[in-house]
Amino acid sequence: MRCSIPRVRETVAALRAALLAPPDEMAAERLAAHTPALQNAALDLERLRNDPVLRTGLTREELEALARELRAAARLTAQGLELARGMARLLAPAAGYGQDGEPAPLKLRGTLLVRG
């Protein structure tokens, strides 16, 4: 199981690279492509947390490096979310304003398909 931490770090590095890539019309698909690997990484970490035998070969440096990379990915994700919210606020005046003076939510046209 020692190889799981490097595999998780590779997964996080790939996500970080996708988050840092210039936005284009394929950005959402590029990010969504990382979902299965991220789910597997989360399962690996859960197994590692729950099984002391699996943790015996890990070094503190490996875990600290993983924690740094996870914090960096979390910051990038949070910044992207704030950017999206800011853009929505800029675009919202096209939909008018609510009684509280805030921009009204955009009325989106389209559908969302979720498969699971």
mmCIF file of N, CA, C and O in Angstrom, residues 47-96:
data_model
loop_
_atom_site.group_PDB
_atom_site.id
_atom_site.type_symbol
_atom_site.label_atom_id
_atom_site.label_comp_id
_atom_site.label_asym_id
_atom_site.label_seq_id
_atom_site.Cartn_x
_atom_site.Cartn_y
_atom_site.Cartn_z
ATOM 1 N N ARG A 47 -8.894 4.363 3.564
ATOM 2 C CA ARG A 47 -8.348 3.067 3.971
ATOM 3 C C ARG A 47 -7.086 3.265 4.815
ATOM 4 O O ARG A 47 -6.890 2.594 5.819
ATOM 5 N N LEU A 48 -6.265 4.195 4.395
ATOM 6 C CA LEU A 48 -5.027 4.480 5.112
ATOM 7 C C LEU A 48 -5.319 4.986 6.523
ATOM 8 O O LEU A 48 -4.666 4.598 7.488
ATOM 9 N N ARG A 49 -6.310 5.840 6.648
ATOM 10 C CA ARG A 49 -6.672 6.396 7.952
ATOM 11 C C ARG A 49 -7.199 5.326 8.890
ATOM 12 O O ARG A 49 -6.929 5.336 10.089
ATOM 13 N N ASN A 50 -7.943 4.381 8.351
ATOM 14 C CA ASN A 50 -8.608 3.377 9.181
ATOM 15 C C ASN A 50 -7.767 2.134 9.455
ATOM 16 O O ASN A 50 -8.181 1.297 10.251
ATOM 17 N N ASP A 51 -6.633 1.988 8.811
ATOM 18 C CA ASP A 51 -5.831 0.778 8.986
ATOM 19 C C ASP A 51 -4.417 1.133 9.439
ATOM 20 O O ASP A 51 -3.584 1.549 8.631
ATOM 21 N N PRO A 52 -4.115 0.966 10.720
ATOM 22 C CA PRO A 52 -2.791 1.326 11.220
ATOM 23 C C PRO A 52 -1.657 0.542 10.562
ATOM 24 O O PRO A 52 -0.552 1.035 10.430
ATOM 25 N N VAL A 53 -1.940 -0.670 10.109
ATOM 26 C CA VAL A 53 -0.906 -1.476 9.455
ATOM 27 C C VAL A 53 -0.457 -0.806 8.161
ATOM 28 O O VAL A 53 0.728 -0.804 7.824
ATOM 29 N N LEU A 54 -1.396 -0.219 7.433
ATOM 30 C CA LEU A 54 -1.054 0.432 6.166
ATOM 31 C C LEU A 54 -0.199 1.672 6.391
ATOM 32 O O LEU A 54 0.570 2.066 5.519
ATOM 33 N N ARG A 55 -0.333 2.309 7.546
ATOM 34 C CA ARG A 55 0.407 3.545 7.830
ATOM 35 C C ARG A 55 1.843 3.294 8.260
ATOM 36 O O ARG A 55 2.633 4.230 8.327
ATOM 37 N N THR A 56 2.208 2.059 8.564
ATOM 38 C CA THR A 56 3.516 1.790 9.154
ATOM 39 C C THR A 56 4.672 2.195 8.250
ATOM 40 O O THR A 56 5.705 2.619 8.733
ATOM 41 N N GLY A 57 4.533 2.088 6.947
ATOM 42 C CA GLY A 57 5.641 2.414 6.055
ATOM 43 C C GLY A 57 5.713 3.872 5.636
ATOM 44 O O GLY A 57 6.609 4.260 4.902
ATOM 45 N N LEU A 58 4.804 4.693 6.095
ATOM 46 C CA LEU A 58 4.754 6.085 5.655
ATOM 47 C C LEU A 58 5.681 6.963 6.481
ATOM 48 O O LEU A 58 5.816 6.775 7.680
ATOM 49 N N THR A 59 6.262 7.934 5.809
ATOM 50 C CA THR A 59 7.097 8.895 6.534
ATOM 51 C C THR A 59 6.309 10.176 6.759
ATOM 52 O O THR A 59 5.356 10.480 6.034
ATOM 53 N N ARG A 60 6.724 10.909 7.754
ATOM 54 C CA ARG A 60 6.087 12.189 8.057
ATOM 55 C C ARG A 60 6.216 13.142 6.861
ATOM 56 O O ARG A 60 5.292 13.890 6.552
ATOM 57 N N GLU A 61 7.356 13.092 6.173
ATOM 58 C CA GLU A 61 7.578 13.972 5.020
ATOM 59 C C GLU A 61 6.576 13.701 3.905
ATOM 60 O O GLU A 61 6.083 14.623 3.269
ATOM 61 N N GLU A 62 6.271 12.418 3.671
ATOM 62 C CA GLU A 62 5.287 12.068 2.642
ATOM 63 C C GLU A 62 3.918 12.649 2.979
ATOM 64 O O GLU A 62 3.246 13.220 2.120
ATOM 65 N N LEU A 63 3.529 12.484 4.213
ATOM 66 C CA LEU A 63 2.212 12.977 4.629
ATOM 67 C C LEU A 63 2.162 14.502 4.629
ATOM 68 O O LEU A 63 1.152 15.089 4.237
ATOM 69 N N GLU A 64 3.243 15.159 5.039
ATOM 70 C CA GLU A 64 3.270 16.625 5.022
ATOM 71 C C GLU A 64 3.236 17.157 3.597
ATOM 72 O O GLU A 64 2.564 18.151 3.326
ATOM 73 N N ALA A 65 3.947 16.493 2.685
ATOM 74 C CA ALA A 65 3.918 16.912 1.280
ATOM 75 C C ALA A 65 2.514 16.760 0.705
ATOM 76 O O ALA A 65 2.020 17.644 -0.006
ATOM 77 N N LEU A 66 1.861 15.659 1.019
ATOM 78 C CA LEU A 66 0.488 15.451 0.553
ATOM 79 C C LEU A 66 -0.440 16.515 1.125
ATOM 80 O O LEU A 66 -1.260 17.080 0.403
ATOM 81 N N ALA A 67 -0.288 16.820 2.401
ATOM 82 C CA ALA A 67 -1.129 17.847 3.029
ATOM 83 C C ALA A 67 -0.926 19.203 2.354
ATOM 84 O O ALA A 67 -1.898 19.923 2.108
ATOM 85 N N ARG A 68 0.312 19.558 2.028
ATOM 86 C CA ARG A 68 0.580 20.826 1.330
ATOM 87 C C ARG A 68 -0.103 20.856 -0.028
ATOM 88 O O ARG A 68 -0.709 21.853 -0.415
ATOM 89 N N GLU A 69 -0.004 19.762 -0.760
ATOM 90 C CA GLU A 69 -0.600 19.702 -2.094
ATOM 91 C C GLU A 69 -2.126 19.761 -2.026
ATOM 92 O O GLU A 69 -2.766 20.405 -2.862
ATOM 93 N N LEU A 70 -2.697 19.115 -1.028
ATOM 94 C CA LEU A 70 -4.151 19.169 -0.863
ATOM 95 C C LEU A 70 -4.602 20.579 -0.495
ATOM 96 O O LEU A 70 -5.624 21.058 -0.996
ATOM 97 N N ARG A 71 -3.836 21.270 0.355
ATOM 98 C CA ARG A 71 -4.186 22.654 0.706
ATOM 99 C C ARG A 71 -4.094 23.556 -0.523
ATOM 100 O O ARG A 71 -4.948 24.423 -0.730
ATOM 101 N N ALA A 72 -3.073 23.356 -1.357
ATOM 102 C CA ALA A 72 -2.929 24.168 -2.570
ATOM 103 C C ALA A 72 -4.112 23.937 -3.513
ATOM 104 O O ALA A 72 -4.676 24.888 -4.064
ATOM 105 N N ALA A 73 -4.500 22.684 -3.691
ATOM 106 C CA ALA A 73 -5.649 22.379 -4.562
ATOM 107 C C ALA A 73 -6.932 22.963 -3.981
ATOM 108 O O ALA A 73 -7.776 23.486 -4.719
ATOM 109 N N ALA A 74 -7.069 22.916 -2.665
ATOM 110 C CA ALA A 74 -8.265 23.486 -2.027
ATOM 111 C C ALA A 74 -8.308 25.000 -2.215
ATOM 112 O O ALA A 74 -9.375 25.569 -2.485
ATOM 113 N N ARG A 75 -7.159 25.659 -2.093
ATOM 114 C CA ARG A 75 -7.126 27.119 -2.306
ATOM 115 C C ARG A 75 -7.483 27.464 -3.744
ATOM 116 O O ARG A 75 -8.232 28.409 -3.995
ATOM 117 N N LEU A 76 -6.930 26.725 -4.697
ATOM 118 C CA LEU A 76 -7.257 26.973 -6.103
ATOM 119 C C LEU A 76 -8.742 26.769 -6.366
ATOM 120 O O LEU A 76 -9.367 27.553 -7.084
ATOM 121 N N THR A 77 -9.306 25.739 -5.788
ATOM 122 C CA THR A 77 -10.735 25.469 -5.968
ATOM 123 C C THR A 77 -11.571 26.600 -5.374
ATOM 124 O O THR A 77 -12.523 27.088 -5.999
ATOM 125 N N ALA A 78 -11.204 27.037 -4.170
ATOM 126 C CA ALA A 78 -11.943 28.122 -3.512
ATOM 127 C C ALA A 78 -11.829 29.422 -4.312
ATOM 128 O O ALA A 78 -12.809 30.156 -4.473
ATOM 129 N N GLN A 79 -10.645 29.704 -4.833
ATOM 130 C CA GLN A 79 -10.466 30.914 -5.634
ATOM 131 C C GLN A 79 -11.271 30.843 -6.923
ATOM 132 O O GLN A 79 -11.851 31.842 -7.362
ATOM 133 N N GLY A 80 -11.318 29.667 -7.531
ATOM 134 C CA GLY A 80 -12.131 29.497 -8.738
ATOM 135 C C GLY A 80 -13.605 29.698 -8.459
ATOM 136 O O GLY A 80 -14.326 30.319 -9.246
ATOM 137 N N LEU A 81 -14.054 29.207 -7.320
ATOM 138 C CA LEU A 81 -15.450 29.386 -6.935
ATOM 139 C C LEU A 81 -15.758 30.863 -6.709
ATOM 140 O O LEU A 81 -16.787 31.368 -7.164
ATOM 141 N N GLU A 82 -14.868 31.565 -6.032
ATOM 142 C CA GLU A 82 -15.062 33.003 -5.812
ATOM 143 C C GLU A 82 -15.077 33.767 -7.137
ATOM 144 O O GLU A 82 -15.863 34.693 -7.324
ATOM 145 N N LEU A 83 -14.207 33.384 -8.054
ATOM 146 C CA LEU A 83 -14.188 34.012 -9.375
ATOM 147 C C LEU A 83 -15.517 33.789 -10.094
ATOM 148 O O LEU A 83 -16.092 34.723 -10.662
ATOM 149 N N ALA A 84 -16.021 32.549 -10.048
ATOM 150 C CA ALA A 84 -17.294 32.251 -10.701
ATOM 151 C C ALA A 84 -18.430 33.047 -10.067
ATOM 152 O O ALA A 84 -19.294 33.578 -10.770
ATOM 153 N N ARG A 85 -18.418 33.145 -8.741
ATOM 154 C CA ARG A 85 -19.456 33.940 -8.069
ATOM 155 C C ARG A 85 -19.348 35.412 -8.443
ATOM 156 O O ARG A 85 -20.362 36.082 -8.656
ATOM 157 N N GLY A 86 -18.125 35.916 -8.529
ATOM 158 C CA GLY A 86 -17.936 37.307 -8.928
ATOM 159 C C GLY A 86 -18.423 37.563 -10.343
ATOM 160 O O GLY A 86 -19.072 38.582 -10.613
ATOM 161 N N MET A 87 -18.128 36.639 -11.244
ATOM 162 C CA MET A 87 -18.600 36.789 -12.627
ATOM 163 C C MET A 87 -20.128 36.742 -12.675
ATOM 164 O O MET A 87 -20.747 37.491 -13.427
ATOM 165 N N ALA A 88 -20.718 35.872 -11.871
ATOM 166 C CA ALA A 88 -22.182 35.795 -11.838
ATOM 167 C C ALA A 88 -22.767 37.116 -11.347
ATOM 168 O O ALA A 88 -23.803 37.566 -11.858
ATOM 169 N N ARG A 89 -22.115 37.727 -10.370
ATOM 170 C CA ARG A 89 -22.608 39.014 -9.877
ATOM 171 C C ARG A 89 -22.483 40.100 -10.949
ATOM 172 O O ARG A 89 -23.330 40.980 -11.043
ATOM 173 N N LEU A 90 -21.425 40.029 -11.752
ATOM 174 C CA LEU A 90 -21.274 41.003 -12.839
ATOM 175 C C LEU A 90 -22.327 40.811 -13.914
ATOM 176 O O LEU A 90 -22.827 41.781 -14.492
ATOM 177 N N LEU A 91 -22.655 39.561 -14.182
ATOM 178 C CA LEU A 91 -23.624 39.266 -15.236
ATOM 179 C C LEU A 91 -25.055 39.389 -14.757
ATOM 180 O O LEU A 91 -25.969 39.595 -15.556
ATOM 181 N N ALA A 92 -25.281 39.280 -13.468
ATOM 182 C CA ALA A 92 -26.629 39.279 -12.919
ATOM 183 C C ALA A 92 -27.424 40.548 -13.210
ATOM 184 O O ALA A 92 -28.633 40.465 -13.389
ATOM 185 N N PRO A 93 -26.808 41.749 -13.244
ATOM 186 C CA PRO A 93 -27.633 42.929 -13.535
ATOM 187 C C PRO A 93 -28.415 42.826 -14.841
ATOM 188 O O PRO A 93 -29.437 43.480 -14.998
ATOM 189 N N ALA A 94 -27.976 41.987 -15.739
ATOM 190 C CA ALA A 94 -28.737 41.784 -16.973
ATOM 191 C C ALA A 94 -30.108 41.195 -16.656
ATOM 192 O O ALA A 94 -31.049 41.363 -17.427
ATOM 193 N N ALA A 95 -30.237 40.525 -15.512
ATOM 194 C CA ALA A 95 -31.515 39.942 -15.118
ATOM 195 C C ALA A 95 -32.313 40.892 -14.237
ATOM 196 O O ALA A 95 -33.411 40.578 -13.830
ATOM 197 N N GLY A 96 -31.752 42.052 -13.913
ATOM 198 C CA GLY A 96 -32.442 43.010 -13.052
ATOM 199 C C GLY A 96 -31.985 42.888 -11.608
ATOM 200 O O GLY A 96 -31.012 42.209 -11.306
#
